[in-house]
């Protein structure tokens, strides 16, 4: 861990990716225990993001309209609202854990997250959640661009595809080694307990 001033950013651990939907990531349950362990130990330092679809494609700009025309069954008007919720064990941690809703892959576009972290003096972001090759990648690259140190817990992230998950971890670990540290949950929790 690079700094005592850290936050756990848990990306999109939602029922819509756990349950049987067109967006189901079948191995999210394989990493859920590790994510739950981190969030349960540090709920007051955890921010959960939630990917919240629009009511209809027309509410979104540009290519997002085409995206939701491909996935109309996943718009807020058509899906069960409970699918937007966090998975059960994480939902119970709110509060003190916090929720940040987002409409895009990145949690940075609205500016709310950056303002919150700057106000709290956060220097390092510990990342879990999914998907590694989409929303996690976007969150990590945005954090790096904004100057945060990132600890990516490689057994605390999931994807729908093994190949792109593995490629994403390799890319992030090799190309961003100054700004990003890859660790297992066990390694990171061991280091966190010594501080």
PDB file of N, CA and C in Angstrom, residues 8 55 107 109 153:
ATOM      1  N   UNK A   8     -11.140   2.263  -0.624  1.00  0.00           N
ATOM      2  CA  UNK A   8     -11.462   1.053  -1.392  1.00  0.00           C
ATOM      3  C   UNK A   8     -12.579   1.412  -2.366  1.00  0.00           C
ATOM      4  N   UNK A  55     -33.495   5.079 -18.474  1.00  0.00           N
ATOM      5  CA  UNK A  55     -34.826   4.528 -18.734  1.00  0.00           C
ATOM      6  C   UNK A  55     -34.965   4.086 -20.183  1.00  0.00           C
ATOM      7  N   UNK A 107     -16.110   6.032 -13.376  1.00  0.00           N
ATOM      8  CA  UNK A 107     -16.741   6.719 -12.246  1.00  0.00           C
ATOM      9  C   UNK A 107     -16.291   8.172 -12.110  1.00  0.00           C
ATOM     10  N   UNK A 109     -16.362  10.754 -14.593  1.00  0.00           N
ATOM     11  CA  UNK A 109     -16.873  11.776 -15.505  1.00  0.00           C
ATOM     12  C   UNK A 109     -17.706  12.860 -14.837  1.00  0.00           C
ATOM     13  N   UNK A 153      -6.426  -5.273  -6.779  1.00  0.00           N
ATOM     14  CA  UNK A 153      -6.424  -6.597  -6.153  1.00  0.00           C
ATOM     15  C   UNK A 153      -6.839  -7.626  -7.195  1.00  0.00           C
TER      16      UNK A 153
END
